[in-house]
CSV table of C-alpha atoms in Angstrom, one decimal:
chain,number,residue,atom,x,y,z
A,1,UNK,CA,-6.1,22.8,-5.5
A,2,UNK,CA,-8.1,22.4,-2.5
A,3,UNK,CA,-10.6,25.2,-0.9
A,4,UNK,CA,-10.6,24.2,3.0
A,5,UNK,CA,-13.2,24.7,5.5
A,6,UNK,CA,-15.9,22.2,3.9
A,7,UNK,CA,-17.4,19.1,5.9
A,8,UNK,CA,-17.6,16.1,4.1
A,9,UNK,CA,-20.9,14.0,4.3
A,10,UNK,CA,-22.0,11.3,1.7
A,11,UNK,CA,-21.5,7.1,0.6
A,12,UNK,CA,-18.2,6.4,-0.4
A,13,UNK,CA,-17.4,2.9,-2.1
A,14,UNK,CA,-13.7,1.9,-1.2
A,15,UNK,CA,-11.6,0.7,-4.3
A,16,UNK,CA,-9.4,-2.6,-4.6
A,17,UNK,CA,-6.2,-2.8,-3.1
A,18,UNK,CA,-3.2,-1.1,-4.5
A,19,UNK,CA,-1.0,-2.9,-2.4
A,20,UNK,CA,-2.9,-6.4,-3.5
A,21,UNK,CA,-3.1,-5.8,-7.0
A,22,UNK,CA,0.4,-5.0,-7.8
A,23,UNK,CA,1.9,-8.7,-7.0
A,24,UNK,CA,-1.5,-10.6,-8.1
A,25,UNK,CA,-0.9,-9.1,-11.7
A,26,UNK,CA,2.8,-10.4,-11.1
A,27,UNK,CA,1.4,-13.8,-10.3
A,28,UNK,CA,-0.6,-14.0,-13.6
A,29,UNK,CA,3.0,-14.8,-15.1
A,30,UNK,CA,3.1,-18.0,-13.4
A,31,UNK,CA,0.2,-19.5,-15.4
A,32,UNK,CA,-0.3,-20.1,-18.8
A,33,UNK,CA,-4.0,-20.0,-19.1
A,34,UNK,CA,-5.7,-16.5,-18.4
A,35,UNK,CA,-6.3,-14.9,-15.0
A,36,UNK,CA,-9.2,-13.0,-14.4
A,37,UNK,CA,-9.2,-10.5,-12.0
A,38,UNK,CA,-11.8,-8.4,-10.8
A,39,UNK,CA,-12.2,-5.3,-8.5
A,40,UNK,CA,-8.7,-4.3,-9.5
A,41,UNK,CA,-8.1,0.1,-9.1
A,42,UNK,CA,-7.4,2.1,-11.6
A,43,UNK,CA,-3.8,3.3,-10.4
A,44,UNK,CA,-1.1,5.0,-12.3
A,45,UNK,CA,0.8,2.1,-10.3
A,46,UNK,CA,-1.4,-0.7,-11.7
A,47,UNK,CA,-1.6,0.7,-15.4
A,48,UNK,CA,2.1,0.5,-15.6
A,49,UNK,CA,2.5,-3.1,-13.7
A,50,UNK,CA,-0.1,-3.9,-16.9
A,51,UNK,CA,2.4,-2.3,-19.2
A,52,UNK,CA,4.9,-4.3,-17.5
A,53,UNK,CA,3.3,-7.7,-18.5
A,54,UNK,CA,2.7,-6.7,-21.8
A,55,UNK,CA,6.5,-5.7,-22.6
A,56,UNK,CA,7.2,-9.0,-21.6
A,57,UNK,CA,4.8,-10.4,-24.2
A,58,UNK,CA,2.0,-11.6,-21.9
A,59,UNK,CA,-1.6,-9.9,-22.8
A,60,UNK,CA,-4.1,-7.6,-20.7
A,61,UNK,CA,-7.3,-7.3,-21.8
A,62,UNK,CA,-10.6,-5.8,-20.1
A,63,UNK,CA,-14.1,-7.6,-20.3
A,64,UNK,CA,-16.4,-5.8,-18.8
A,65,UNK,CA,-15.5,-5.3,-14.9
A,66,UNK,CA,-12.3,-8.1,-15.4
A,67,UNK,CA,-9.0,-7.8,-16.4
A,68,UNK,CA,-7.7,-10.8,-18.4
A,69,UNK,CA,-4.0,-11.7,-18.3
A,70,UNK,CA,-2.5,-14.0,-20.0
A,71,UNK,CA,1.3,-14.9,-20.7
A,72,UNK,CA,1.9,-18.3,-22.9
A,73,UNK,CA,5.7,-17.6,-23.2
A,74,UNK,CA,6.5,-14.3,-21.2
A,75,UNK,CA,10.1,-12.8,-21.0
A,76,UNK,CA,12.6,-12.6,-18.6
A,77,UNK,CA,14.0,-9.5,-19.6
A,78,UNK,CA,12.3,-6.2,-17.9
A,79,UNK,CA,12.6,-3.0,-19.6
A,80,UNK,CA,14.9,-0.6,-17.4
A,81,UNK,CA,13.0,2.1,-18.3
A,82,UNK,CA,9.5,0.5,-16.7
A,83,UNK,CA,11.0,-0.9,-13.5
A,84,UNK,CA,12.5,2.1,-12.6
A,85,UNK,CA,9.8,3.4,-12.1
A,86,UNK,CA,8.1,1.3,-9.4
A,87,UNK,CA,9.3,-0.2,-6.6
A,88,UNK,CA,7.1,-2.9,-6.8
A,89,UNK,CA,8.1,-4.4,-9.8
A,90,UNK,CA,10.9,-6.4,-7.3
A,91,UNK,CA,7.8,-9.0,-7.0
A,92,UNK,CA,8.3,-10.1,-10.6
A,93,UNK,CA,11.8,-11.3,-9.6
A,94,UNK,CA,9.8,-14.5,-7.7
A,95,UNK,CA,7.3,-14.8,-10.3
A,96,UNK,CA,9.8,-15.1,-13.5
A,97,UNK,CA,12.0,-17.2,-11.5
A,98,UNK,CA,9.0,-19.3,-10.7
A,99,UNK,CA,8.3,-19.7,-14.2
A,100,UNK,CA,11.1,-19.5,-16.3
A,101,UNK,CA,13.8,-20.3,-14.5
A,102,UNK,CA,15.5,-16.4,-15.1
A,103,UNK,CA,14.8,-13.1,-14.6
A,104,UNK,CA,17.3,-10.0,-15.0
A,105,UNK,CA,15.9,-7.0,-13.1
A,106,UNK,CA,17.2,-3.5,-13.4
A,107,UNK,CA,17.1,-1.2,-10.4
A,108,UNK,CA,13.9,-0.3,-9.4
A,109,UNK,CA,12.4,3.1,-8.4
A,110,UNK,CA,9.8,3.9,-6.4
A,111,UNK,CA,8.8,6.4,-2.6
A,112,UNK,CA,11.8,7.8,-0.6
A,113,UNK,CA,10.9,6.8,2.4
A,114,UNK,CA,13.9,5.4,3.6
A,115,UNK,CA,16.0,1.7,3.2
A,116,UNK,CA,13.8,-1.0,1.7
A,117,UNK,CA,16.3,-3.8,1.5
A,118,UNK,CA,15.7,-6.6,-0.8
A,119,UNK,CA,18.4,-8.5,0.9
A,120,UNK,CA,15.3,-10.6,2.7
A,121,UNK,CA,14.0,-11.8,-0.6
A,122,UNK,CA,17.6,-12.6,-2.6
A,123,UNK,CA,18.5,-14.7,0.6
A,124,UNK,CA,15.7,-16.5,0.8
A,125,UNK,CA,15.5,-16.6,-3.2
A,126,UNK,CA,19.1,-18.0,-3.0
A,127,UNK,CA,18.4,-20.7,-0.2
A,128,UNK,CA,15.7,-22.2,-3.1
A,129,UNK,CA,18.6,-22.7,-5.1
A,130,UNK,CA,18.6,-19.7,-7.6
A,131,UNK,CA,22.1,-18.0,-8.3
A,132,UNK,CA,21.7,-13.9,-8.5
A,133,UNK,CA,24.5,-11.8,-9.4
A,134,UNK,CA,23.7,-8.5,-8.0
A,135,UNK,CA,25.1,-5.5,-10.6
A,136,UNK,CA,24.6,-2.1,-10.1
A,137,UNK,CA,22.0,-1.7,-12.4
A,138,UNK,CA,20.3,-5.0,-12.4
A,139,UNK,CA,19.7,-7.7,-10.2
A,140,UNK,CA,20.5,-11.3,-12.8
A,141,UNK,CA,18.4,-14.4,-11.1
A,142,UNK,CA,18.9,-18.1,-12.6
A,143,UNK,CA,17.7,-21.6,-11.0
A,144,UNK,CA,20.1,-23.9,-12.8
A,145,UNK,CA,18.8,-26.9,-11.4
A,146,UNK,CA,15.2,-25.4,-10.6
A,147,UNK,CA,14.1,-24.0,-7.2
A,148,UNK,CA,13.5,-26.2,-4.5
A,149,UNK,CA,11.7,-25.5,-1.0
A,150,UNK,CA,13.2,-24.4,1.6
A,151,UNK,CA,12.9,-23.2,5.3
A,152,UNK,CA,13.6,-19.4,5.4
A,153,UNK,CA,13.4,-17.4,8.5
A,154,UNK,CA,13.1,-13.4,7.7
A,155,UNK,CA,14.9,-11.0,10.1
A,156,UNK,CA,11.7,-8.5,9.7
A,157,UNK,CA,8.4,-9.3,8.4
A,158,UNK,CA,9.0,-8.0,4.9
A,159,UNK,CA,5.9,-8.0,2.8
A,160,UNK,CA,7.2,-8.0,-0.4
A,161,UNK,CA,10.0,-10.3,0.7
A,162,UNK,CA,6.9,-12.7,1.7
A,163,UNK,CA,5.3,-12.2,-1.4
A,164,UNK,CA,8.4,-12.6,-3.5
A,165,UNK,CA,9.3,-15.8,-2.0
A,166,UNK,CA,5.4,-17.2,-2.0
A,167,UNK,CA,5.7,-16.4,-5.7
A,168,UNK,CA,9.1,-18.3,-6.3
A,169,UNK,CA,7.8,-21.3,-4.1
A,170,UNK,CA,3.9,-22.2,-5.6
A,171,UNK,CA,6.2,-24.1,-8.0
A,172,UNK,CA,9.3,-25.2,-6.3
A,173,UNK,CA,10.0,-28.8,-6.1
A,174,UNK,CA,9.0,-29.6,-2.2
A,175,UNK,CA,8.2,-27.9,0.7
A,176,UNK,CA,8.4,-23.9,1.9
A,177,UNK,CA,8.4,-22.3,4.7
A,178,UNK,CA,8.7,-18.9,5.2
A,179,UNK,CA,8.8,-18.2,9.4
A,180,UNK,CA,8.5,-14.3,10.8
A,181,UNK,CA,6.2,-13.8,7.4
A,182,UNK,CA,4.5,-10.8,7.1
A,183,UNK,CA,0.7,-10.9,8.1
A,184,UNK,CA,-0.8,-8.0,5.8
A,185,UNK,CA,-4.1,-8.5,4.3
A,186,UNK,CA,-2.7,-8.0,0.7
A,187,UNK,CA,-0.5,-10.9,1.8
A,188,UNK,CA,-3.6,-12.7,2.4
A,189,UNK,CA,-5.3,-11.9,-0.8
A,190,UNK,CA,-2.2,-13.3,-2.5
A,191,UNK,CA,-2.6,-16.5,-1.1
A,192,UNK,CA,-6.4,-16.4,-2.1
A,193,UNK,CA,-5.4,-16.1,-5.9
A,194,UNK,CA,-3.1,-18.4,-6.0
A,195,UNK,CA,-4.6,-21.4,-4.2
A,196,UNK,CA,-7.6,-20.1,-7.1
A,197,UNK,CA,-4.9,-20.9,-9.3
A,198,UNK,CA,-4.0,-24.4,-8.3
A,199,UNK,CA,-1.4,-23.4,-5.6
A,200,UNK,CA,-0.9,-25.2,-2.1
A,201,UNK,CA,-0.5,-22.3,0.5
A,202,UNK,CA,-1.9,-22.2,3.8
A,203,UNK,CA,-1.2,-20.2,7.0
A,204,UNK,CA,-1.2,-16.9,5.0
A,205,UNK,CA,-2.1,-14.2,7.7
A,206,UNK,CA,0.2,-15.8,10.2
A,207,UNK,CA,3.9,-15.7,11.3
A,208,UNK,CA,4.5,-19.5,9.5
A,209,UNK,CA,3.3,-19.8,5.4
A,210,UNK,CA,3.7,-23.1,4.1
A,211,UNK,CA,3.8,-23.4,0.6
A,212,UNK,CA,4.2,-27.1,-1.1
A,213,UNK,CA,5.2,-27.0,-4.5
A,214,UNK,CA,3.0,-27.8,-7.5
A,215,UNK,CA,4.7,-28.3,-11.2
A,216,UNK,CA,2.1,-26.0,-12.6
A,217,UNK,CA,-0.7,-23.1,-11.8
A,218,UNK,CA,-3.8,-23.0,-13.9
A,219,UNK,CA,-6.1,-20.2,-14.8
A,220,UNK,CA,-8.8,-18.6,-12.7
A,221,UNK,CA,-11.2,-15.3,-11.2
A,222,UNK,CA,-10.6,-13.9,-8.3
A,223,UNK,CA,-11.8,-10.4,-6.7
A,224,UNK,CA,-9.3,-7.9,-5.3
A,225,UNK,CA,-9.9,-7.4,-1.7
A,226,UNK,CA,-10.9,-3.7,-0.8
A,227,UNK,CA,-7.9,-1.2,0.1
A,228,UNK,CA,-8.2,-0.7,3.5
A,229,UNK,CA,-5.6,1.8,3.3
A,230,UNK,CA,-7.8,4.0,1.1
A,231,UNK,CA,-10.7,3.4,3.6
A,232,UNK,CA,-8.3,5.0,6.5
A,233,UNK,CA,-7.1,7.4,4.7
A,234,UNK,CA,-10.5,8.7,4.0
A,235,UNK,CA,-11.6,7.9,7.5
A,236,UNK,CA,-9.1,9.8,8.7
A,237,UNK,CA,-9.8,13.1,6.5
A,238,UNK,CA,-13.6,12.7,7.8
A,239,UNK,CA,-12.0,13.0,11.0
A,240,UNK,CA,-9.9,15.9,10.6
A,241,UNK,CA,-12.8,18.0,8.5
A,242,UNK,CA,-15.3,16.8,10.3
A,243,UNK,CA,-18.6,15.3,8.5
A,244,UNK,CA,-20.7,11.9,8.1
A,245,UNK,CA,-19.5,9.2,5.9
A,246,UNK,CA,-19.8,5.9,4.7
A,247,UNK,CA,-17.5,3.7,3.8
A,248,UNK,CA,-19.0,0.8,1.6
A,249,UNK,CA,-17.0,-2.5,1.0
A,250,UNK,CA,-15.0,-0.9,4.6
A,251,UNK,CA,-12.8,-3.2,5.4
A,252,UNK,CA,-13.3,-2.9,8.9
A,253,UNK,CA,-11.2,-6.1,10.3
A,254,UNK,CA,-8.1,-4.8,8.9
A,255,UNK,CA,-8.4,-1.7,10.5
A,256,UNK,CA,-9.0,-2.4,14.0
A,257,UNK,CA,-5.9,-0.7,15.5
A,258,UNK,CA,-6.6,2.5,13.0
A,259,UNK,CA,-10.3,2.8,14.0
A,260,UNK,CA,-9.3,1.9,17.6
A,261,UNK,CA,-7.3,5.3,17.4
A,262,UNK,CA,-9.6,7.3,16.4
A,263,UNK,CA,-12.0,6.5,18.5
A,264,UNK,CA,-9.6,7.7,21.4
A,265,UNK,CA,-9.9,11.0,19.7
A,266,UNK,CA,-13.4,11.4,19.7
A,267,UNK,CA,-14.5,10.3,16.5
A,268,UNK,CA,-17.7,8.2,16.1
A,269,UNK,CA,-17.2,4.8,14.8
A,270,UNK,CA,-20.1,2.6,13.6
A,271,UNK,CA,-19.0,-0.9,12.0
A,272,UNK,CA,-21.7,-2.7,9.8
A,273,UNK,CA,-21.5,-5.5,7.7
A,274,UNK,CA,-19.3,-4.4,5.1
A,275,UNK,CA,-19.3,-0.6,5.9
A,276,UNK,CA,-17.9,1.7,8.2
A,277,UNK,CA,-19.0,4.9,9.2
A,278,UNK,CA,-17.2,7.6,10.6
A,279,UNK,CA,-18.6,11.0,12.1
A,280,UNK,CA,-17.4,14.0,14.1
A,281,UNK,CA,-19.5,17.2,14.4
A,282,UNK,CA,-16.8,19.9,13.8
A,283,UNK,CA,-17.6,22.1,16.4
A,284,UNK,CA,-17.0,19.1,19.1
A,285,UNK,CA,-13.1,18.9,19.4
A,286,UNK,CA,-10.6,16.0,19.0
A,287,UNK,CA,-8.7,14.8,21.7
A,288,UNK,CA,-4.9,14.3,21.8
A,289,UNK,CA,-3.5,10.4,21.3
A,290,UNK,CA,0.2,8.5,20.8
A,291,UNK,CA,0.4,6.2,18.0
A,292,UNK,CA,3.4,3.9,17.1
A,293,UNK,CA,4.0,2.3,13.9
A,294,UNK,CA,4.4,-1.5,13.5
A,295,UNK,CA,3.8,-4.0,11.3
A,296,UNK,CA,0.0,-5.6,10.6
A,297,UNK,CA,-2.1,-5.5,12.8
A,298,UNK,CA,-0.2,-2.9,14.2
A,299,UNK,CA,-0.9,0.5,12.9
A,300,UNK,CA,0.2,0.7,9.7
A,301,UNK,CA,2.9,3.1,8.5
A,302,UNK,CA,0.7,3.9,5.3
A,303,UNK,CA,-1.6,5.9,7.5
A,304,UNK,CA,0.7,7.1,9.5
A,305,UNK,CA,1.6,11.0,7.2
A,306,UNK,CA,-2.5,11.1,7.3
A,307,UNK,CA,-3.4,10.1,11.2
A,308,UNK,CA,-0.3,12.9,12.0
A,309,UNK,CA,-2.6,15.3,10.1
A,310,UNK,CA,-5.5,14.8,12.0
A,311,UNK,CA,-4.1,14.9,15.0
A,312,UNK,CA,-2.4,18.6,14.4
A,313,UNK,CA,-6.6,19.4,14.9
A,314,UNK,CA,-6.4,18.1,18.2
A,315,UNK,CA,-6.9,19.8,21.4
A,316,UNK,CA,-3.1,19.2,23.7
A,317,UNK,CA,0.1,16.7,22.3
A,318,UNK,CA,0.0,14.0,20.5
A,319,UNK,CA,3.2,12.0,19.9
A,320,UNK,CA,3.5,9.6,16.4
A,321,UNK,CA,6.3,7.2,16.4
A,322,UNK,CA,7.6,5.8,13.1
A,323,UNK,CA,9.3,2.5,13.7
A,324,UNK,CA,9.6,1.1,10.4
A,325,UNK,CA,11.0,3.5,8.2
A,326,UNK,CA,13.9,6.4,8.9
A,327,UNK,CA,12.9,8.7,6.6
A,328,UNK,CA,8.5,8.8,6.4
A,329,UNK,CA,8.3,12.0,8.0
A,330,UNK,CA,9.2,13.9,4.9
A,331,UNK,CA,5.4,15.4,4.9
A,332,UNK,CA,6.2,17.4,8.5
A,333,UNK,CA,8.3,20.9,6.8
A,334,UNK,CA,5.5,20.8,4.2
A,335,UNK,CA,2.4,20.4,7.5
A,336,UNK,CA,4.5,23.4,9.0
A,337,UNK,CA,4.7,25.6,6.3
A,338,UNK,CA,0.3,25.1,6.6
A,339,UNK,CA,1.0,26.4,10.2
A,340,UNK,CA,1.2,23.0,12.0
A,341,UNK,CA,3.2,23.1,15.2
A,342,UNK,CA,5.2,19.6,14.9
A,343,UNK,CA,8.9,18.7,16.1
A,344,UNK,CA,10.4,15.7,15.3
A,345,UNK,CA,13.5,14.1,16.8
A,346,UNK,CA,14.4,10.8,15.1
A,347,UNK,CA,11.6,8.6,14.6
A,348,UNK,CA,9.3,10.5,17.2
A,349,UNK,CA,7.3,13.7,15.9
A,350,UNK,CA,5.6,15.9,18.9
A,351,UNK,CA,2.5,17.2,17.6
A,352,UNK,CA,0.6,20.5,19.6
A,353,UNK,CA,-2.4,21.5,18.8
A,354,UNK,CA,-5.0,22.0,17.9
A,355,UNK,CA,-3.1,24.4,14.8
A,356,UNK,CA,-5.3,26.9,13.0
A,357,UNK,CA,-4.0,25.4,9.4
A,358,UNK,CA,-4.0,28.1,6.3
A,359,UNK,CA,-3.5,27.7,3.0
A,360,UNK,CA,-0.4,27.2,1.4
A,361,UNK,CA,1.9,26.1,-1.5
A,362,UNK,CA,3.2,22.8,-0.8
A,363,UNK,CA,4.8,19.3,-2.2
A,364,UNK,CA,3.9,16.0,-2.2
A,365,UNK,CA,7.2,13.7,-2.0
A,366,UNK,CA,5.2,10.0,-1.8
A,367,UNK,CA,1.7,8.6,-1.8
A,368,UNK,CA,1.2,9.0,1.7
A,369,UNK,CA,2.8,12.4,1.8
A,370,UNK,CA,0.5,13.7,-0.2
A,371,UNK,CA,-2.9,12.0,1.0
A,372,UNK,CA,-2.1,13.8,4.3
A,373,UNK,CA,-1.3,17.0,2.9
A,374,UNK,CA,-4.7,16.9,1.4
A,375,UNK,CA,-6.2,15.9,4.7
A,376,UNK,CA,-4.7,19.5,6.2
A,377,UNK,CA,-5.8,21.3,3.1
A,378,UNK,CA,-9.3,20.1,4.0
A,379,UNK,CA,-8.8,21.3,7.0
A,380,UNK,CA,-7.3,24.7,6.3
A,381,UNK,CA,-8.7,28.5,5.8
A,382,UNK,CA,-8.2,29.7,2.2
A,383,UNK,CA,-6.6,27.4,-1.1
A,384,UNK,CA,-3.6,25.1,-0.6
A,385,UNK,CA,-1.8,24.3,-4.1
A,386,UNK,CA,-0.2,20.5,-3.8
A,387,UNK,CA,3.0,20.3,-6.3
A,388,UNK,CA,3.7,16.8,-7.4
A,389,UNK,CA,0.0,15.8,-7.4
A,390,UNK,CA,0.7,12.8,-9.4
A,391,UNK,CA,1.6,10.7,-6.4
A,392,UNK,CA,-2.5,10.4,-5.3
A,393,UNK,CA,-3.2,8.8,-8.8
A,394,UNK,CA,-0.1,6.3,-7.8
A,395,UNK,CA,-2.2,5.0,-5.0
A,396,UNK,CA,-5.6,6.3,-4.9
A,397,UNK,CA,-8.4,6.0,-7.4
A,398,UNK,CA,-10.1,8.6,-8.3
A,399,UNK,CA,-9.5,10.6,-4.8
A,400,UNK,CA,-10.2,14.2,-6.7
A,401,UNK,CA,-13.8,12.3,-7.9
A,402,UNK,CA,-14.4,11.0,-4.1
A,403,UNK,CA,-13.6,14.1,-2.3
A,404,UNK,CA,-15.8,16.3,-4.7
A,405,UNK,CA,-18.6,13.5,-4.2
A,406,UNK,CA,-18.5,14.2,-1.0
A,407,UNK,CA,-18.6,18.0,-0.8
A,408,UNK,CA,-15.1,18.8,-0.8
A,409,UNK,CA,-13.6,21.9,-2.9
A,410,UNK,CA,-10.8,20.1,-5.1
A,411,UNK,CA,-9.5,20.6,-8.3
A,412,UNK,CA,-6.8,18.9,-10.2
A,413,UNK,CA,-4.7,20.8,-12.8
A,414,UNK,CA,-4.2,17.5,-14.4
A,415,UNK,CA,-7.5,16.4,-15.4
């Protein structure tokens, strides 16, 4: 439930990355001694990659501000049940085959936002030397001689295709490299951990990773980097409600096209340190701007449902083009039924404004989806009622907690 018409002002500290956290828990597989990691959310997402490792006998334990994990002899056999629900369980494909040798996947779930092929990572998982027999409810990976480097070229910059094959090659025989790699910062942060853990990577952030295989990783600490999509996305509802925030542990360098954006609007941008702050007296109106889609550092398509809310508060047309997926505008009937005035054709959604949002009863249908519905709802006169709330505690920590902090009217009917 969330009471528009309130300004948010206040300090904010950002949380670790979703996105980084999910395949660095994977990567504890490929080690024997214990992993520490620090700065790691609390996510619906993250508790059940945790109950992932466990099922597949490794151990998670919390000391204080770490999480120790720890896998001696870990499984290669995922419960159907706890893949299914998370797309991102794919990475564990790389990381099992890295360790054991074998890995039988079922299906995984995850946001329908449109295709997310996994061809990328069984082709470059197959030019390594593993054999996969793709069945319709499990993918069954085996390295019968080992994995051995290889040069892969990716059509598109997958992220978790990078990741996947970075965790398959830290202990392939020889040399890897993976050309047209994905550049994200949780790409980066991956490479981070496991060169902590004994791993030879380098080039992580560019197009070309190199990866030359070691026989085995060791144990070792390492601090999730902040979310930087949680930091936009909050930026973002500043923004829209107008307010004075800051953003502590901001990643600002991995938001330069985002903050570049809304600075084109109108919004105040200050960049310290390790902070950002963002401001916009309410009563002074945002301007109109285009924004296109496209991998990092492009403007990411994770702030894309959230930047199209804002900008249904700004004064003329704004046009967001979604290049990445075909189906990530799934939050647009739910912004019009709050009075929005949007018209998408294809992957281009026309947005007039600025639309004199009300309250309504609407439906989250991903993460993203329903972080921008919440940025309208902030925006809006009267109560808006978000169905399928459950998506925010997949990728945001705490946001109910934040957004109060900050003077914002939300409640949560699940506690």
């Amino acid at each position: 439930m969330v009471e528009g018409g309130t300004r948010l002002s206040g300090r904010l500290r950002v949380s670790g990355s979703k996105n980084a956290s999910l395949p660095e828990l994977a990567a504890c597989l490929l080690s024997s001694e214990a992993v520490r990691l620090s700065n790691l959310p609390d996510l619906a997402d993250t508790r059940l990659m945790v109950e992932i490792i466990r099922s597949l006998g490794g151990t998670v334990e919390v000391e204080g501000e770490e999480t120790v994990v720890s896998s001696a002899s870990p499984s290669g056999e995922i419960a159907p049940d706890l893949a299914r629900r998370m797309r991102a369980s794919i990475v564990l494909l790389g990381a099992l085959l890295g360790r054991l040798g074998r890995v039988r996947l079922p299906t995984t779930g995850g946001d329908a936002i449109g295709a997310r092929r996994v061809g990328e990572h069984l082709r470059g998982l197959r030019a390594m030397g593993a054999v996969i027999e793709e069945l319709p409810e499990a993918l069954v990976a085996t390295a019968p001689q080992g994995l051995h480097g290889a040069r892969i070229v990716l059509d598109i910059p997958s992220v978790t295709g990078t990741e996947n094959l970075m965790l398959a090659a830290v202990t392939a025989r020889g040399r890897t490299e993976i050309l047209n790699a994905a550049r994200e910062p949780h790409v980066q942060d991956l490479a981070r951990l496991l060169r902590g853990m004994g791993a030879g990577v380098e080039g992580a952030g560019t197009e070309r990773v190199v990866i030359d295989g070691v026989p085995e990783l060791g144990g070792c600490s390492h601090s999730v980097i902040a979310d930087y999509l949680e930091a936009g996305t909050y930026a973002c509802a500043v923004a829209a409600a107008g307010g004075d925030v800051l953003l502590e542990f901001g990643p600002a360098r991995d938001l330069a096209h985002p903050m570049m954006k809304l600075e084109q609007a109108g919004v105040e941008i200050e960049i310290g340190e390790d902070t950002i702050r963002v401001r916009r007296d309410p009563e002074r109106p945002l301007r109109p701007v285009d924004m296109v889609t496209w991998v990092h550092p492009g403007f990411p398509t994770d702030l894309q449902a959230q930047f199209l809310a804002l900008v249904t508060q700004a004064e003329g047309v704004s046009m967001v083009q979604e290049w990445l997926y075909e189906n990530r505008f799934q939050h647009v009937p739910e912004l019009i039924r709050m009075g929005a005035d949007i018209e998408v054709s294809g992957r281009d959604a026309l947005v007039r404004g600025p639309s004199r949002l009300h309250g309504a009863s609407v439906r989250a249908s991903d993460i993203r989806s329903a972080a921008a519905l919440v940025i309208a709802a902030l925006c809006a006169e009267g109560r808006t009622e978000l169905h399928d709330p459950w998506h925010l505690g997949r990728g945001y920590d705490d946001l109910v907690g934040k957004l109060t902090a900050l003077g914002a009217r939300v409640e949560s009917g699940q506690g």
